[in-house]
PDB file of C-alpha atoms and ligand atoms in Angstrom:
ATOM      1  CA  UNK A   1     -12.225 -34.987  15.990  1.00 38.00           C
ATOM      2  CA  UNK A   2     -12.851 -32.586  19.370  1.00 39.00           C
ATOM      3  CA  UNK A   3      -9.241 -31.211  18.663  1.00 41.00           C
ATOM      4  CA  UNK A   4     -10.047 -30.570  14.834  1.00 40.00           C
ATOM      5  CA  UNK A   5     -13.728 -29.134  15.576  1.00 38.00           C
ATOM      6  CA  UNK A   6     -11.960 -26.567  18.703  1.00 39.00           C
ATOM      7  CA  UNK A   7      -9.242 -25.155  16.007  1.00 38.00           C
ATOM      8  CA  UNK A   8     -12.444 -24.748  13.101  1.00 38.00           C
ATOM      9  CA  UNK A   9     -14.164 -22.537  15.647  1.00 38.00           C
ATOM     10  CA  UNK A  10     -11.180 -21.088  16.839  1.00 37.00           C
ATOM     11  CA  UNK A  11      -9.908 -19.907  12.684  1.00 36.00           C
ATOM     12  CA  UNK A  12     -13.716 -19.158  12.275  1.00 35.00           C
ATOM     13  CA  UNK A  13     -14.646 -16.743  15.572  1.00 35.00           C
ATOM     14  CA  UNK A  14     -11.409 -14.969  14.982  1.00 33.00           C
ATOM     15  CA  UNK A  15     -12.007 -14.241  11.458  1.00 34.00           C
ATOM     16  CA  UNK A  16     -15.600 -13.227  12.027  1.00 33.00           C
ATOM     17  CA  UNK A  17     -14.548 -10.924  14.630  1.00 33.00           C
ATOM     18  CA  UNK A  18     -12.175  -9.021  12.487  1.00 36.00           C
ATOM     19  CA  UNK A  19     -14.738  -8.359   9.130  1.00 36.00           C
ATOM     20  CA  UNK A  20     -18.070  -7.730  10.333  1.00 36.00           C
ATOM     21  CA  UNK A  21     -19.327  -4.879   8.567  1.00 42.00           C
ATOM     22  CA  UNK A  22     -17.799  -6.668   4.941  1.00 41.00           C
ATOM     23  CA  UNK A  23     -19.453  -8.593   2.652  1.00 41.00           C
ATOM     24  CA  UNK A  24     -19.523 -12.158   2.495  1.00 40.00           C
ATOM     25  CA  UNK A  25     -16.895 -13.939   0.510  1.00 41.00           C
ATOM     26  CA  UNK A  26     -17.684 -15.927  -2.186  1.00 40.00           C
ATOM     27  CA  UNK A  27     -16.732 -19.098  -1.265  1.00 41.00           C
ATOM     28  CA  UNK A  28     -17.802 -22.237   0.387  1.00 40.00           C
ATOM     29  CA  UNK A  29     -18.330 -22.247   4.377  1.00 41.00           C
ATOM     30  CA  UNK A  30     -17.415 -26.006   4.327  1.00 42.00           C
ATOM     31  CA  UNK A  31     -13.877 -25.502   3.284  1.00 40.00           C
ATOM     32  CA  UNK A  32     -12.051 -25.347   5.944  1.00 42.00           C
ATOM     33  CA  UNK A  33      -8.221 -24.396   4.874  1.00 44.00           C
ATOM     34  CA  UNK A  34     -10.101 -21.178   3.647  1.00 42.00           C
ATOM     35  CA  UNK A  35      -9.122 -18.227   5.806  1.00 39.00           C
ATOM     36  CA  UNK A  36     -11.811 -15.163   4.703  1.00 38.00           C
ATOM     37  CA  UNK A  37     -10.242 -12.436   3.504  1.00 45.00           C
ATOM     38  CA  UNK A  38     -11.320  -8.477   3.657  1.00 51.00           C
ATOM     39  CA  UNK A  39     -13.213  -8.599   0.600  1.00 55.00           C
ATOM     40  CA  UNK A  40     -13.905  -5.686  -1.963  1.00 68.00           C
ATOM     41  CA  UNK A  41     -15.498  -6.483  -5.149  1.00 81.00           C
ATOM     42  CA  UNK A  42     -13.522  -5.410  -8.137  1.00 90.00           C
ATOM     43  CA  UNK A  43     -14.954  -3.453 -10.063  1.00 93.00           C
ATOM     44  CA  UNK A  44     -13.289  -3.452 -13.654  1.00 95.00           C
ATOM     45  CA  UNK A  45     -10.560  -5.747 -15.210  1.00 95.00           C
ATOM     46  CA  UNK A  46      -9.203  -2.923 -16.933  1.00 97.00           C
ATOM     47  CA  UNK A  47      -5.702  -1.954 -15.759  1.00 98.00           C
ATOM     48  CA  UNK A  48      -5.124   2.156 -15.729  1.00 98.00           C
ATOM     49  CA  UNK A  49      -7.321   4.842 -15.951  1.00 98.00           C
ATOM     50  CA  UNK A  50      -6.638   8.304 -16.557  1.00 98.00           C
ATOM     51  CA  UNK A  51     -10.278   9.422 -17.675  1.00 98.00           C
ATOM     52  CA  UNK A  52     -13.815   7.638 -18.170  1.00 98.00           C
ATOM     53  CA  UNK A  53     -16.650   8.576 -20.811  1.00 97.00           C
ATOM     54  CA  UNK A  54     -16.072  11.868 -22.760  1.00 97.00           C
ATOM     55  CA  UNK A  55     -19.869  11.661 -23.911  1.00 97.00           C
ATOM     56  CA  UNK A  56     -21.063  12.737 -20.699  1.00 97.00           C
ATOM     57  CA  UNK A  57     -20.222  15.332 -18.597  1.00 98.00           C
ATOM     58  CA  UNK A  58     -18.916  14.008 -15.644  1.00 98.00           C
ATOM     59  CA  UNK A  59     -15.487  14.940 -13.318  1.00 98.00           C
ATOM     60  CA  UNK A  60     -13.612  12.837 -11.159  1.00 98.00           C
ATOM     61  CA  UNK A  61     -11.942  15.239  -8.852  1.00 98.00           C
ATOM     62  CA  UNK A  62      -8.994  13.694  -6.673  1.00 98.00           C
ATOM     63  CA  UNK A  63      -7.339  14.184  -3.839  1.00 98.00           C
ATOM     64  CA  UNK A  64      -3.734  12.727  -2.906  1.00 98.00           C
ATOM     65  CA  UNK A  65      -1.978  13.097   0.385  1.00 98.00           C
ATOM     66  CA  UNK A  66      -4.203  13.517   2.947  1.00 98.00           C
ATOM     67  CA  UNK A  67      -5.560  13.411   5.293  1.00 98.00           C
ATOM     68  CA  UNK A  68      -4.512  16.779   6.570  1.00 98.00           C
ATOM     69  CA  UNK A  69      -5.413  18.170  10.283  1.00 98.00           C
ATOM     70  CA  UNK A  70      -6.542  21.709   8.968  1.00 98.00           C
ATOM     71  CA  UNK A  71      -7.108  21.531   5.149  1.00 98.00           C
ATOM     72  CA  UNK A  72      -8.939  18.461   4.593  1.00 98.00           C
ATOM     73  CA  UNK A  73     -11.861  19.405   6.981  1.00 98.00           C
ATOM     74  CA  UNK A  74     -12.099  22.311   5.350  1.00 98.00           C
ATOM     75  CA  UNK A  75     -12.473  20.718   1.707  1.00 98.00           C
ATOM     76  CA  UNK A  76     -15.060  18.383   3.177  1.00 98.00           C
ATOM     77  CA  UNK A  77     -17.017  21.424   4.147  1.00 98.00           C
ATOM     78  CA  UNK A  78     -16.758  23.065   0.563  1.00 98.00           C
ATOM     79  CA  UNK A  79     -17.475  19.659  -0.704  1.00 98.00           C
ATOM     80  CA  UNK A  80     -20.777  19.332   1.705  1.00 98.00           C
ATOM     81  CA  UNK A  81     -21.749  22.628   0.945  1.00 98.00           C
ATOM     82  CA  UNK A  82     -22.217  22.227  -2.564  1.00 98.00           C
ATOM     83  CA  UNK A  83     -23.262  18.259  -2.538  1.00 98.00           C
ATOM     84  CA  UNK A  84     -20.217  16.894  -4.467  1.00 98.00           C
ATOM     85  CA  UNK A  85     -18.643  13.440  -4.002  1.00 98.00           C
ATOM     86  CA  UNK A  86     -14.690  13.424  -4.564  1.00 98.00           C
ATOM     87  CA  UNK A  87     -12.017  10.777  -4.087  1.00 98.00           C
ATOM     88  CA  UNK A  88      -9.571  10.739  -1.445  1.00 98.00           C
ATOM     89  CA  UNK A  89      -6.167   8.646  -2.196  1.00 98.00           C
ATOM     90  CA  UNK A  90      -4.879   8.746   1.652  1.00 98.00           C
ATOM     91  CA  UNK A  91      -1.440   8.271   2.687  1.00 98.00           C
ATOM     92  CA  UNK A  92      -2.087   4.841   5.342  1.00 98.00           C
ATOM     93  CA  UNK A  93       0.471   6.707   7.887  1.00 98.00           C
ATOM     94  CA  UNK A  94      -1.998  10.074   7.905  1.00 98.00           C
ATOM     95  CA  UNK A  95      -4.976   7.911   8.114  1.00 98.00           C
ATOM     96  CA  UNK A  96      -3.152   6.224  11.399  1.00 98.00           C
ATOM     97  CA  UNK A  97      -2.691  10.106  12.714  1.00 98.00           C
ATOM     98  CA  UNK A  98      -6.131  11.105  11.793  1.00 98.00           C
ATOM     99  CA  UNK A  99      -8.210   8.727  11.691  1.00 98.00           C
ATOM    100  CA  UNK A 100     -11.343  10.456  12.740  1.00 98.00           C
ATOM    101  CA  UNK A 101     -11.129  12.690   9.402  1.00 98.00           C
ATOM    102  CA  UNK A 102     -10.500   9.262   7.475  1.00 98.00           C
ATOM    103  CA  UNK A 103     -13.499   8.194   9.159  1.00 97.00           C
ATOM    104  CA  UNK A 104     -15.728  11.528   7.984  1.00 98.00           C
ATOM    105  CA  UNK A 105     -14.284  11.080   4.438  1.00 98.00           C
ATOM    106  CA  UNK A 106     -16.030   7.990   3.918  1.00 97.00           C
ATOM    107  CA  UNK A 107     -19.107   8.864   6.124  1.00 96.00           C
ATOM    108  CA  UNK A 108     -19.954  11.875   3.588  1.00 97.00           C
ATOM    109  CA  UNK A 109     -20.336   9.608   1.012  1.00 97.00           C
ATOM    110  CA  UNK A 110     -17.120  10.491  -0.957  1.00 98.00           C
ATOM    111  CA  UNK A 111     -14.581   7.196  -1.864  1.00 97.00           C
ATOM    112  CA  UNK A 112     -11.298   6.457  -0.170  1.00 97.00           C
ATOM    113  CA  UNK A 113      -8.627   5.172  -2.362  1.00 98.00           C
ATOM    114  CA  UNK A 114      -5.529   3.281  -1.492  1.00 98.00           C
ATOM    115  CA  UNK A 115      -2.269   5.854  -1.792  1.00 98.00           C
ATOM    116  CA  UNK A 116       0.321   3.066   0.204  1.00 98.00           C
ATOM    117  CA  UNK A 117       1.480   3.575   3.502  1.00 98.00           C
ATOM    118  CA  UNK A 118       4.165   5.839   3.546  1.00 98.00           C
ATOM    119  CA  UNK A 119       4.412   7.477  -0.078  1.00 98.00           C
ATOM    120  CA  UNK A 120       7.061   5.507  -1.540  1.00 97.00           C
ATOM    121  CA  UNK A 121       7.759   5.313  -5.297  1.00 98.00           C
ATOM    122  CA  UNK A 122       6.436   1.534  -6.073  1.00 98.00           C
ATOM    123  CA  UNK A 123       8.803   1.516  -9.262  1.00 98.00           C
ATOM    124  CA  UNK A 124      11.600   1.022  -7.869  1.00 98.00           C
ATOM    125  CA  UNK A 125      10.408  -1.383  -5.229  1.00 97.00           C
ATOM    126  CA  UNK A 126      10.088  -5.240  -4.819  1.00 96.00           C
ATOM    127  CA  UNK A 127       6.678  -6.996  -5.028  1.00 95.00           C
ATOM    128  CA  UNK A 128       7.425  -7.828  -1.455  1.00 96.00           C
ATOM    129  CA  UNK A 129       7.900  -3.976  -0.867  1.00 97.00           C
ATOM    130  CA  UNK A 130       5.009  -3.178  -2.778  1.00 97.00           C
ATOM    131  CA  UNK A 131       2.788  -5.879  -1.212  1.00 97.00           C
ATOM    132  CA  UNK A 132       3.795  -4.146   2.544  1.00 97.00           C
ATOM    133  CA  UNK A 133       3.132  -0.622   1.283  1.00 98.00           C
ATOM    134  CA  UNK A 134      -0.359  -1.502  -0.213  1.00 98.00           C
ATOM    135  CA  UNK A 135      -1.614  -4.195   2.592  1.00 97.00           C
ATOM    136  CA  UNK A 136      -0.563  -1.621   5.846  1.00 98.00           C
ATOM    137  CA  UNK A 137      -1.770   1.689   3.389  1.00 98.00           C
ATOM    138  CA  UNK A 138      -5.521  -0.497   3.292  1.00 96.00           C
ATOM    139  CA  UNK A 139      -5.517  -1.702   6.741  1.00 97.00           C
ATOM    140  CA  UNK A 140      -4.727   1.875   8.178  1.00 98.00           C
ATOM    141  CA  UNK A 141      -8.126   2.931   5.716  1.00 97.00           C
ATOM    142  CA  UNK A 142     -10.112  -0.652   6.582  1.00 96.00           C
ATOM    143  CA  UNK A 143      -8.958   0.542  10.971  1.00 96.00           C
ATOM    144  CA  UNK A 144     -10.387   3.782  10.508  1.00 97.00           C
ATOM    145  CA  UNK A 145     -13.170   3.873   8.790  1.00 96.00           C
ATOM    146  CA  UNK A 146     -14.641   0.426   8.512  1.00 94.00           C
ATOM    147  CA  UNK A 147     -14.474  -0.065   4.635  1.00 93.00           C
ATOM    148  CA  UNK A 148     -11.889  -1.214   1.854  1.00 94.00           C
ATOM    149  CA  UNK A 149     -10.630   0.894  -0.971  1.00 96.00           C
ATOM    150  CA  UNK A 150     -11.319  -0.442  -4.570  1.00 96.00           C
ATOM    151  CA  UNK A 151      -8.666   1.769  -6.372  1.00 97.00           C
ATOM    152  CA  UNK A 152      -5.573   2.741  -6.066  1.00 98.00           C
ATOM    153  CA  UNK A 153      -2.906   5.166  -7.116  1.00 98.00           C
ATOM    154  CA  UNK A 154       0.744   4.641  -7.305  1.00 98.00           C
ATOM    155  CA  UNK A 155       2.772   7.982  -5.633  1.00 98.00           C
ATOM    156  CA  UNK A 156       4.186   9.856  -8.370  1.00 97.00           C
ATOM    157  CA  UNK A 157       2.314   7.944 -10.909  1.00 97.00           C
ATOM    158  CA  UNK A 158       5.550   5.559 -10.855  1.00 98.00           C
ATOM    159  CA  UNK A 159       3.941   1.900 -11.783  1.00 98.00           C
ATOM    160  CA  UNK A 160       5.200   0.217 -14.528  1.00 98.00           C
ATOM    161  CA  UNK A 161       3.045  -1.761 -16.535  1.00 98.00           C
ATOM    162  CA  UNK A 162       3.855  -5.379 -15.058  1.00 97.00           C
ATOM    163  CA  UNK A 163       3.505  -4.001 -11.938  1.00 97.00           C
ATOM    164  CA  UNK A 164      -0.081  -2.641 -12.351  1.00 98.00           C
ATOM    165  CA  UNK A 165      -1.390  -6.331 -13.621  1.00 97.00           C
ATOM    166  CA  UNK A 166       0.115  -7.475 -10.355  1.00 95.00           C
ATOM    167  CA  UNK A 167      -1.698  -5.341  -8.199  1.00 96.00           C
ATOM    168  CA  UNK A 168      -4.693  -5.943 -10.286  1.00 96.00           C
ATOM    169  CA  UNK A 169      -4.607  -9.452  -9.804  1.00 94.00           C
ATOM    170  CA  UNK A 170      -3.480  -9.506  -6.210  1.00 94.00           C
ATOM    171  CA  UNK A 171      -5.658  -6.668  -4.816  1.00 94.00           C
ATOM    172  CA  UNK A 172      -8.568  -5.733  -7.565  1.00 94.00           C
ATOM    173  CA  UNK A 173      -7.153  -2.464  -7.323  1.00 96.00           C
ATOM    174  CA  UNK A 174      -6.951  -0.806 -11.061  1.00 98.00           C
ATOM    175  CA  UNK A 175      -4.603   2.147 -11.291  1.00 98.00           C
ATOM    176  CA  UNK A 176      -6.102   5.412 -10.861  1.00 98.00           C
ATOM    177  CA  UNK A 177      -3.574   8.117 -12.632  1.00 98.00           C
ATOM    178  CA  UNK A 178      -5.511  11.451 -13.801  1.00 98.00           C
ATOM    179  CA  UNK A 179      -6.285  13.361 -17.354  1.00 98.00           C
ATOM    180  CA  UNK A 180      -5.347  16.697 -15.396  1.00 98.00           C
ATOM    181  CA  UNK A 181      -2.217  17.622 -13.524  1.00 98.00           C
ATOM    182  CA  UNK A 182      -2.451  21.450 -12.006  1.00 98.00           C
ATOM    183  CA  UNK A 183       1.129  21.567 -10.524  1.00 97.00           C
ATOM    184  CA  UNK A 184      -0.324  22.400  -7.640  1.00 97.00           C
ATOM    185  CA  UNK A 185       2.801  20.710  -5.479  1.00 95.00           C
ATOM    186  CA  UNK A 186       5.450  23.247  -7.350  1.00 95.00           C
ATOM    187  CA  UNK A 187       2.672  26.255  -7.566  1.00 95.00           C
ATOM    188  CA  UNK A 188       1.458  26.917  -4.345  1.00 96.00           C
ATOM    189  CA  UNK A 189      -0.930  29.696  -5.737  1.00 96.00           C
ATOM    190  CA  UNK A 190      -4.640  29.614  -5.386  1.00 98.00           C
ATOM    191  CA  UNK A 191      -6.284  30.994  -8.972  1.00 98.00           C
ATOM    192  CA  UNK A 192      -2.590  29.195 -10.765  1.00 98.00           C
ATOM    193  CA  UNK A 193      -4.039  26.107  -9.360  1.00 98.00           C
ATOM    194  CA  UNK A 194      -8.006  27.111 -10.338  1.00 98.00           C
ATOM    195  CA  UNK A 195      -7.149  28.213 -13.597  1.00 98.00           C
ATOM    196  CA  UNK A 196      -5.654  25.116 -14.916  1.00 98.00           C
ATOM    197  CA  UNK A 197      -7.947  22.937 -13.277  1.00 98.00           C
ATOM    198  CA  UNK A 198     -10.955  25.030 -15.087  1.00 98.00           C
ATOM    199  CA  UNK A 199      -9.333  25.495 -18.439  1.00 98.00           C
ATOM    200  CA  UNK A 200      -7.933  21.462 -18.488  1.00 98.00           C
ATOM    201  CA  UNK A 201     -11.106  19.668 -17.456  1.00 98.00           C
ATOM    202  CA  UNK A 202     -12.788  17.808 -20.236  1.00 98.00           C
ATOM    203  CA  UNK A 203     -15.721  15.770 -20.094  1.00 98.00           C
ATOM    204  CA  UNK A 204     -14.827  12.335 -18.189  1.00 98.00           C
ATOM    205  CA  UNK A 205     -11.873  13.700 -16.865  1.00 98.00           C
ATOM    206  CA  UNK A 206     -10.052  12.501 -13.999  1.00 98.00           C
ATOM    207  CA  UNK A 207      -8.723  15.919 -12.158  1.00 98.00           C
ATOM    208  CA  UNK A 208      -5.283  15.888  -9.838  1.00 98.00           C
ATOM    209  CA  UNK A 209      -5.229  17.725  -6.723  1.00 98.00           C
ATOM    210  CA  UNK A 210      -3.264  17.942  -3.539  1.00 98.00           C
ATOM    211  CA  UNK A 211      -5.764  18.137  -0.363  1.00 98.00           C
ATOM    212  CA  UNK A 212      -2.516  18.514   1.179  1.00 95.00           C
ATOM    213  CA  UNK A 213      -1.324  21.914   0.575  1.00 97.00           C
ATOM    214  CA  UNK A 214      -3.658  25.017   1.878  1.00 98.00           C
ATOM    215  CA  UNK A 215      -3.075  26.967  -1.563  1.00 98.00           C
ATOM    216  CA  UNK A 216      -5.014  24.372  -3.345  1.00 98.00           C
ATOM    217  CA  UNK A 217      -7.907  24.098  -1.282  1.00 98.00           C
ATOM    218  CA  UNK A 218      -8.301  27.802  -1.096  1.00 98.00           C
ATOM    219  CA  UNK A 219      -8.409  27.105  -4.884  1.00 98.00           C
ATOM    220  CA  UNK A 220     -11.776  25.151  -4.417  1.00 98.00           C
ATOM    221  CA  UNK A 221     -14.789  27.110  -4.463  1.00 98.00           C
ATOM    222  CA  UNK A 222     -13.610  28.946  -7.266  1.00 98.00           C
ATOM    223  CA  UNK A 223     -12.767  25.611  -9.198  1.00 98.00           C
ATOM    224  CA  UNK A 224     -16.194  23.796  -7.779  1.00 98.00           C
ATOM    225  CA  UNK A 225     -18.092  26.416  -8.653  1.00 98.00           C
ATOM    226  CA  UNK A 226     -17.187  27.678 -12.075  1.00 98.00           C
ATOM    227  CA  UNK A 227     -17.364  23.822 -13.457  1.00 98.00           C
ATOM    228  CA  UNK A 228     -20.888  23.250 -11.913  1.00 98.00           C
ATOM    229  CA  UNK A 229     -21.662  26.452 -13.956  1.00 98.00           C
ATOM    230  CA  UNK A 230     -20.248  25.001 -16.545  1.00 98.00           C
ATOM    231  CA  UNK A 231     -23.038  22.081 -16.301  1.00 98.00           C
ATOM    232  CA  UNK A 232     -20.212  19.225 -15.206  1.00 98.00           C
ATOM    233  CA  UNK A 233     -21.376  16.878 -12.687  1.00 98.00           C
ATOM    234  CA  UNK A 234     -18.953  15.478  -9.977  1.00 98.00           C
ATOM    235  CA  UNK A 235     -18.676  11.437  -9.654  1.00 98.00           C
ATOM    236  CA  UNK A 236     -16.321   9.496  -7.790  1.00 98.00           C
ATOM    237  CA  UNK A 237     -13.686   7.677  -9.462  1.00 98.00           C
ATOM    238  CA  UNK A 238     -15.691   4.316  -8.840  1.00 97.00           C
ATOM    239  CA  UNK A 239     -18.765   5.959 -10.177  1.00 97.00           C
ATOM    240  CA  UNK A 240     -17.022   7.474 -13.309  1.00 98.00           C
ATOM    241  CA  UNK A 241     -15.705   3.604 -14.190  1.00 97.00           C
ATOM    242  CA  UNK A 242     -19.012   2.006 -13.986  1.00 96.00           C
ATOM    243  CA  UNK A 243     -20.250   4.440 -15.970  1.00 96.00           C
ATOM    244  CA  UNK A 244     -17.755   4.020 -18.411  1.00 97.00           C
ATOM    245  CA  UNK A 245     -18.020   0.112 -18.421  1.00 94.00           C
ATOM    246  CA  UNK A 246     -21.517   0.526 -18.972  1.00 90.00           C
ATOM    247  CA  UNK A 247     -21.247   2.252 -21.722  1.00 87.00           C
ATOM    248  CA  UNK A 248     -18.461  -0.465 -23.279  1.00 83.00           C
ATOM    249  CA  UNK A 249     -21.244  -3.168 -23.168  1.00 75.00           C
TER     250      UNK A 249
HETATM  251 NI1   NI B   1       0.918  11.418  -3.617  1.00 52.67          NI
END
């Protein structure tokens, strides 16, 4: 009985030390083979998204690859300056190398998504592989800046279908692809990269970007500003699918 009570508050201290600032789980304190998980509500049951509500006009505007010493606190800054709330999909392996801009991402209010660890193309992966890229890409974002990401989005775009019911299952993460694709990886050219961002975007769209490459964050203000003239309103990508689920009801 001592030895069985000493190992309960043994699981239980080190568990509680490691998930402070999460939300409880829901589940029963009395069970005791239960080890608490980091635990993110999920926040749809639908699979892949590529764009939300077209009957409003609201943007999703994405960043994959970061974070970046130099460019991504410098889109944080546009992004302050003009009160809009973007999406980060972090590489895990940048977020171990900066972890203090991981840490201002989430701090301005603007939502962290899971991008794995080290950029790998999923598809042609195991679920084991898989499984390791997603769990070290979320504990590299859960190290640095205290929260778990609710979304995720395969490099490349490369999940196939099976795969992306697995990770919903196993993670609550639904797959975030996009509705707008600016090249901006091939075309490292500022008003290219604007252009097609302001002529593409649609209302619920879900708009591609590198934070990665300096060329495409030079092509912010221009793209920032032009669709706030243009009346859109910026969401993040967790905002744009309640909205849409909402709406479904
Ligand atoms: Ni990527």
């Amino acid at each position: 009985m001592t030895l069985l009570f000493t190992l309960l508050a043994l699981t239980s201290c080190s568990v509680l030390g490691n998930d402070k600032s999460l939300p409880e789980a829901p589940t029963s304190t009395h069970n005791s083979s239960y080890v608490k998980p980091p635990y993110a509500p999920q926040i749809t049951n639908q699979v892949t998204w590529s764009s939300g509500r077209s009957d409003l006009k609201i943007l999703a505007m994405t960043f994959d690859d970061g974070p970046h010493p130099q460019n991504t606190p410098r889109l944080l800054d546009m992004l302050k300056q003009r009160g809009i709330k973007a999406t980060f999909f972090t590489i895990g392996r940048s977020v171990d190398l900066y972890p203090a801009i991981a840490k201002r991402i989430v701090d301005e209010g603007h939502e962290i998504g899971n991008h794995t660890y080290t950029h790998g193309n999923l598809s042609k992966m195991s679920e084991r592989g898989v499984r390791k890229e997603l769990d070290k890409g979320k504990e590299a974002i859960l190290r640095a800046t205290g929260v778990l990401p609710r979304i995720m989005r395969p490099p490349y775009g490369a999940l196939y279908n099976n795969q992306r019911q697995w990770v919903l299952d196993a993670y609550g993460y639904p797959t975030i692809l996009w509705s707008v694709d600016p090249m901006d990886w091939k075309d490292r050219n500022a008003s290219i990269v604007s252009n097609r961002l302001i002529s593409r975007a649609s209302p619920g769209g879900i708009l591609l970007a590198h934070d990665l490459h300096k060329t495409t964050v030079d092509a912010m203000p221009t793209t920032f500003d032009t669709l706030l003239a243009q009346g859109y309103k910026f969401v993040t990508v967790s905002q744009l699918i309640r909205l849409t689920s909402q709406a479904q009801q």
